[in-house]
Amino acid sequence: MAAGQRRGADTKAEIRRVAIELFTERGYEATSLREIAERLGITKAALYYHYSSKESIVLSIFQAHLDALDELVTWAREQPPSPELRARAVDRMIDLSVGSGMAAMKFAMANQHVVRELHPGKGERESMFGKLTELFDILTGPDAPIEETLRVRSALLSVNIVLMAARGLDASETAITTVARDIAHTLINTKNP
Amino acid sequence: MAAGQRRGADTKAEIRRVAIELFTERGYEATSLREIAERLGITKAALYYHYSSKESIVLSIFQAHLDALDELVTWAREQPPSPELRARAVDRMIDLSVGSGMAAMKFAMANQHVVRELHPGKGERESMFGKLTELFDILTGPDAPIEETLRVRSALLSVNIVLMAARGLDASETAITTVARDIAHTLINTKNP
Amino acid sequence: MAAGQRRGADTKAEIRRVAIELFTERGYEATSLREIAERLGITKAALYYHYSSKESIVLSIFQAHLDALDELVTWAREQPPSPELRARAVDRMIDLSVGSGMAAMKFAMANQHVVRELHPGKGERESMFGKLTELFDILTGPDAPIEETLRVRSALLSVNIVLMAARGLDASETAITTVARDIAHTLINTKNP
Amino acid sequence: MAAGQRRGADTKAEIRRVAIELFTERGYEATSLREIAERLGITKAALYYHYSSKESIVLSIFQAHLDALDELVTWAREQPPSPELRARAVDRMIDLSVGSGMAAMKFAMANQHVVRELHPGKGERESMFGKLTELFDILTGPDAPIEETLRVRSALLSVNIVLMAARGLDASETAITTVARDIAHTLINTKNP
DNA sequence: GATGAATGAGTATTCATTCAT
DNA sequence: TATGAATGAATACTCATTCAT
């Protein structure tokens, strides 16, 4: 009984925090809004006061990451094709995963099909995978040998693999990105044997 | 009239085929048994004739992969610690992903939390992640520097990253495993700079 | 800062106007207070400053109409039974539907079950249908043949049918009441063939 | 506990029966599927086994009526414009309201906005109001005086008014249609005074 | 080897309403 | 005169599962 503004803290941010945690741990569909609400000690209806849908929570988690990726793609598109472009792109890609980007990254890996269907803006190209693909294509032309293509793409995804490797290991964020950077640079500098 | 034995083909296998496809594309929870049944032109109840639960379908998809991993771990455990152990383990790991193993692999990546909770046998150690962790630990002792640990683990997971890189690219299985092998060996042979 | 007294116009009347419009078009239950508030550019809570409940909005729309009907019934009750009573009652009934009465009428037709449950005063007799029934009974005694009863009642409801007929036709209020009056008088002057 | 086919009777028809009753009495939105299920002694999920949505229940109630109206319109469209066309159309219109048509009619009056949004087939013209309008237009050309138009339309709707008049009166279906027919014919034969 | 009919527990979402500010 | 933040109860709908036939 009795409604009104009870919690002083930023409820919206709290929701995001708990949601990303549960979505990542147990999966998006396997996490119900009831669970999120319960864990926060609020009602489901309160969630809806702050977010208009389950999907909109995900979007709010992802928007910053998506924008950053966008900026990276735009930047890459404008670079003249040079031997160092790959190296710099790879570095910037890894930079996306620091701080809050890391959480977004983990969420994305744990919920690939959700991310795949997440078109925050208007069209197709707006999706995460659309943007990644564009970046891939900028760094390896269409007639590069498949092995090279795969290696360069893998370099850009190096954080992902290290993140998987780090599960259960409590490695610091620094350790993770350091190794990822290392791997990435190794990959783009290796020629096929 | 005369219901029963309609489809001569192996219905059980058909179910598995469709299920793995949908589970991988749209996610385990996001795929309902109704969808699987509809796509096969049978009823939900018929699914239950062949499989006792949704989870048991997943298990049937995974069992072979799990057994193979088990065998690999057992083998590794018995090897004397030698410099080539890592190389041979990495190769065997990649061998797990050929043929039907590849589908299992993809499913696992798309549904990590499902796999994490899948204990076909009795205890904790029986889970996929439990086994992987054991393998990890065999190849890098507990006092290896974190960077080395991460790199070796990443090597063992190289197929995963190449699989992610290959999305939308129609690379052949051979191309994928070749690159994965390449990456893996590069990783275990690189010393920290 | 400085919240409060923003809209000079009569907010209460504005609410009533929008509410009756939406209630009539989309139905009472199908119209949420959120929609009304949004269309007015105010908050739901503001609605509650002006009206104590959703039902009370309806009541405020209806009260005048109900009072007028009340007066008509009281008047009819006191008339000596004469051959012209029906004619005059029918005319007064149609007079109820001019001006703001027309909107109330349309609302009532579109939301019959809401009106049926609307007892602004105390008892049963206070409801719109209770009052109408009383009027019906005054004009046709209990032993009139059913056909006559139906015809007289229909005469009293003639505006309703013309209103239904006029949908999508932009007929003037005058045209509508003229035809209704016409029909009503025809009905009470026709004997069963 | 224990599922399976418990009720011998035609559950689908039972659902329709109870639904139309409640929808008409209390309104479509004001009637929940829970209420319908409870009154039938089944679960909500059982409703969904038989009908795919709340709307589809309404459609199943309405389809026959809609088809009959369609046939009437088609017939009217093909008739040569003759003085008797109106009379015959009006009669056929009233015929639509006998038997199960009467229930559909009552439902339609009590839930006008639901019916208005019910497009069972493809386009706009498929809606109940679209069809009615077409019939209206066939019987009164576009340049008929508004009074005549209203009167003819009212004639076609005569059952509706008598139905409203009959509320609380337990008049037989025959009495209702007889009076409606009477009124209708009176209306189309009256010239403006 | 399969189906038709059902269930119980759950899901995301919406609504009218409240109240401290 | 209003609003921001919340609630409790409901809603339509879906899902994995069951079992008699």
PDB file of C-alpha atoms in Angstrom, chain B residues 39-149:
ATOM      1  CA  ARG B  39       8.363 -27.539 -39.214  1.00  0.00           C
ATOM      2  CA  LEU B  40       8.417 -31.324 -39.236  1.00  0.00           C
ATOM      3  CA  GLY B  41       4.722 -31.645 -39.948  1.00  0.00           C
ATOM      4  CA  ILE B  42       4.070 -33.664 -36.808  1.00  0.00           C
ATOM      5  CA  THR B  43       2.407 -32.877 -33.500  1.00  0.00           C
ATOM      6  CA  LYS B  44       4.025 -31.805 -30.297  1.00  0.00           C
ATOM      7  CA  ALA B  45       2.832 -35.011 -28.697  1.00  0.00           C
ATOM      8  CA  ALA B  46       4.757 -36.967 -31.322  1.00  0.00           C
ATOM      9  CA  LEU B  47       7.955 -35.281 -30.194  1.00  0.00           C
ATOM     10  CA  TYR B  48       7.307 -36.706 -26.777  1.00  0.00           C
ATOM     11  CA  TYR B  49       7.037 -40.164 -28.194  1.00  0.00           C
ATOM     12  CA  HIS B  50      10.640 -39.861 -29.352  1.00  0.00           C
ATOM     13  CA  TYR B  51      12.145 -37.654 -26.694  1.00  0.00           C
ATOM     14  CA  SER B  52      11.100 -37.424 -23.095  1.00  0.00           C
ATOM     15  CA  SER B  53      11.689 -33.681 -22.784  1.00  0.00           C
ATOM     16  CA  LYS B  54      13.046 -30.628 -24.498  1.00  0.00           C
ATOM     17  CA  GLU B  55      16.267 -30.994 -22.586  1.00  0.00           C
ATOM     18  CA  SER B  56      16.668 -34.572 -23.676  1.00  0.00           C
ATOM     19  CA  ILE B  57      16.720 -33.415 -27.298  1.00  0.00           C
ATOM     20  CA  VAL B  58      19.610 -31.159 -26.474  1.00  0.00           C
ATOM     21  CA  LEU B  59      21.360 -33.950 -24.657  1.00  0.00           C
ATOM     22  CA  SER B  60      21.000 -36.264 -27.607  1.00  0.00           C
ATOM     23  CA  ILE B  61      22.559 -33.553 -29.759  1.00  0.00           C
ATOM     24  CA  PHE B  62      25.379 -33.096 -27.335  1.00  0.00           C
ATOM     25  CA  GLN B  63      26.115 -36.515 -26.018  1.00  0.00           C
ATOM     26  CA  ALA B  64      28.560 -37.520 -28.733  1.00  0.00           C
ATOM     27  CA  HIS B  65      30.417 -34.258 -28.440  1.00  0.00           C
ATOM     28  CA  LEU B  66      30.554 -34.582 -24.702  1.00  0.00           C
ATOM     29  CA  ASP B  67      31.844 -38.132 -24.889  1.00  0.00           C
ATOM     30  CA  ALA B  68      34.543 -37.118 -27.325  1.00  0.00           C
ATOM     31  CA  LEU B  69      35.590 -34.296 -25.067  1.00  0.00           C
ATOM     32  CA  ASP B  70      35.644 -36.727 -22.197  1.00  0.00           C
ATOM     33  CA  GLU B  71      37.925 -39.008 -24.064  1.00  0.00           C
ATOM     34  CA  LEU B  72      40.203 -36.123 -24.929  1.00  0.00           C
ATOM     35  CA  VAL B  73      40.416 -35.070 -21.292  1.00  0.00           C
ATOM     36  CA  THR B  74      41.106 -38.591 -20.155  1.00  0.00           C
ATOM     37  CA  TRP B  75      43.843 -38.950 -22.731  1.00  0.00           C
ATOM     38  CA  ALA B  76      45.400 -35.619 -21.775  1.00  0.00           C
ATOM     39  CA  ARG B  77      45.335 -36.518 -18.110  1.00  0.00           C
ATOM     40  CA  GLU B  78      47.391 -39.591 -18.813  1.00  0.00           C
ATOM     41  CA  GLN B  79      50.000 -37.934 -20.950  1.00  0.00           C
ATOM     42  CA  PRO B  80      53.342 -37.169 -19.375  1.00  0.00           C
ATOM     43  CA  PRO B  81      53.874 -33.418 -19.282  1.00  0.00           C
ATOM     44  CA  SER B  82      55.849 -32.791 -22.420  1.00  0.00           C
ATOM     45  CA  PRO B  83      56.401 -29.756 -24.630  1.00  0.00           C
ATOM     46  CA  GLU B  84      54.348 -31.288 -27.399  1.00  0.00           C
ATOM     47  CA  LEU B  85      51.335 -32.065 -25.271  1.00  0.00           C
ATOM     48  CA  ARG B  86      49.798 -28.675 -25.871  1.00  0.00           C
ATOM     49  CA  ALA B  87      50.222 -28.969 -29.597  1.00  0.00           C
ATOM     50  CA  ARG B  88      48.661 -32.376 -29.732  1.00  0.00           C
ATOM     51  CA  ALA B  89      45.818 -31.427 -27.404  1.00  0.00           C
ATOM     52  CA  VAL B  90      45.040 -28.385 -29.499  1.00  0.00           C
ATOM     53  CA  ASP B  91      44.926 -30.539 -32.607  1.00  0.00           C
ATOM     54  CA  ARG B  92      42.628 -33.052 -31.024  1.00  0.00           C
ATOM     55  CA  MET B  93      40.434 -30.239 -29.781  1.00  0.00           C
ATOM     56  CA  ILE B  94      40.011 -28.949 -33.288  1.00  0.00           C
ATOM     57  CA  ASP B  95      39.307 -32.469 -34.472  1.00  0.00           C
ATOM     58  CA  LEU B  96      36.269 -32.427 -32.193  1.00  0.00           C
ATOM     59  CA  SER B  97      34.719 -29.808 -34.422  1.00  0.00           C
ATOM     60  CA  VAL B  98      34.631 -31.681 -37.665  1.00  0.00           C
ATOM     61  CA  GLY B  99      31.487 -33.199 -39.054  1.00  0.00           C
ATOM     62  CA  SER B 100      28.617 -33.336 -36.601  1.00  0.00           C
ATOM     63  CA  GLY B 101      30.872 -31.812 -33.966  1.00  0.00           C
ATOM     64  CA  MET B 102      30.703 -28.508 -35.811  1.00  0.00           C
ATOM     65  CA  ALA B 103      26.941 -28.249 -35.353  1.00  0.00           C
ATOM     66  CA  ALA B 104      27.297 -29.090 -31.678  1.00  0.00           C
ATOM     67  CA  MET B 105      29.946 -26.423 -31.393  1.00  0.00           C
ATOM     68  CA  LYS B 106      27.749 -23.791 -32.964  1.00  0.00           C
ATOM     69  CA  PHE B 107      24.858 -24.762 -30.759  1.00  0.00           C
ATOM     70  CA  ALA B 108      27.073 -24.471 -27.706  1.00  0.00           C
ATOM     71  CA  MET B 109      28.232 -21.007 -28.643  1.00  0.00           C
ATOM     72  CA  ALA B 110      24.722 -19.781 -29.290  1.00  0.00           C
ATOM     73  CA  ASN B 111      23.401 -21.259 -26.055  1.00  0.00           C
ATOM     74  CA  GLN B 112      26.156 -20.993 -23.525  1.00  0.00           C
ATOM     75  CA  HIS B 113      23.969 -20.858 -20.463  1.00  0.00           C
ATOM     76  CA  VAL B 114      22.049 -23.934 -21.565  1.00  0.00           C
ATOM     77  CA  VAL B 115      25.241 -25.879 -22.015  1.00  0.00           C
ATOM     78  CA  ARG B 116      26.516 -24.628 -18.700  1.00  0.00           C
ATOM     79  CA  GLU B 117      23.539 -26.146 -16.911  1.00  0.00           C
ATOM     80  CA  LEU B 118      23.628 -29.417 -18.773  1.00  0.00           C
ATOM     81  CA  HIS B 119      24.924 -32.165 -16.465  1.00  0.00           C
ATOM     82  CA  PRO B 120      24.139 -35.400 -18.250  1.00  0.00           C
ATOM     83  CA  GLY B 121      25.757 -37.515 -15.612  1.00  0.00           C
ATOM     84  CA  LYS B 122      25.848 -36.963 -11.919  1.00  0.00           C
ATOM     85  CA  GLY B 123      27.959 -34.082 -10.698  1.00  0.00           C
ATOM     86  CA  GLU B 124      29.650 -30.833 -11.504  1.00  0.00           C
ATOM     87  CA  ARG B 125      32.654 -32.289 -13.248  1.00  0.00           C
ATOM     88  CA  GLU B 126      30.352 -33.866 -15.807  1.00  0.00           C
ATOM     89  CA  SER B 127      29.395 -30.578 -17.393  1.00  0.00           C
ATOM     90  CA  MET B 128      30.970 -29.337 -20.572  1.00  0.00           C
ATOM     91  CA  PHE B 129      32.578 -26.432 -18.787  1.00  0.00           C
ATOM     92  CA  GLY B 130      33.832 -28.664 -16.038  1.00  0.00           C
ATOM     93  CA  LYS B 131      35.569 -30.854 -18.571  1.00  0.00           C
ATOM     94  CA  LEU B 132      36.984 -27.936 -20.485  1.00  0.00           C
ATOM     95  CA  THR B 133      38.326 -26.461 -17.290  1.00  0.00           C
ATOM     96  CA  GLU B 134      40.030 -29.690 -16.430  1.00  0.00           C
ATOM     97  CA  LEU B 135      41.666 -29.762 -19.830  1.00  0.00           C
ATOM     98  CA  PHE B 136      42.737 -26.176 -19.407  1.00  0.00           C
ATOM     99  CA  ASP B 137      44.306 -26.986 -16.086  1.00  0.00           C
ATOM    100  CA  ILE B 138      46.210 -29.946 -17.451  1.00  0.00           C
ATOM    101  CA  LEU B 139      47.818 -27.774 -20.101  1.00  0.00           C
ATOM    102  CA  THR B 140      48.704 -24.853 -17.882  1.00  0.00           C
ATOM    103  CA  GLY B 141      49.581 -25.449 -14.301  1.00  0.00           C
ATOM    104  CA  PRO B 142      48.112 -23.247 -11.592  1.00  0.00           C
ATOM    105  CA  ASP B 143      51.208 -21.070 -11.359  1.00  0.00           C
ATOM    106  CA  ALA B 144      51.562 -20.138 -14.993  1.00  0.00           C
ATOM    107  CA  PRO B 145      51.311 -16.400 -15.597  1.00  0.00           C
ATOM    108  CA  ILE B 146      47.802 -15.285 -16.402  1.00  0.00           C
ATOM    109  CA  GLU B 147      48.815 -14.175 -19.877  1.00  0.00           C
ATOM    110  CA  GLU B 148      50.071 -17.590 -20.762  1.00  0.00           C
ATOM    111  CA  THR B 149      47.011 -19.246 -19.310  1.00  0.00           C
TER     112      THR B 149
END
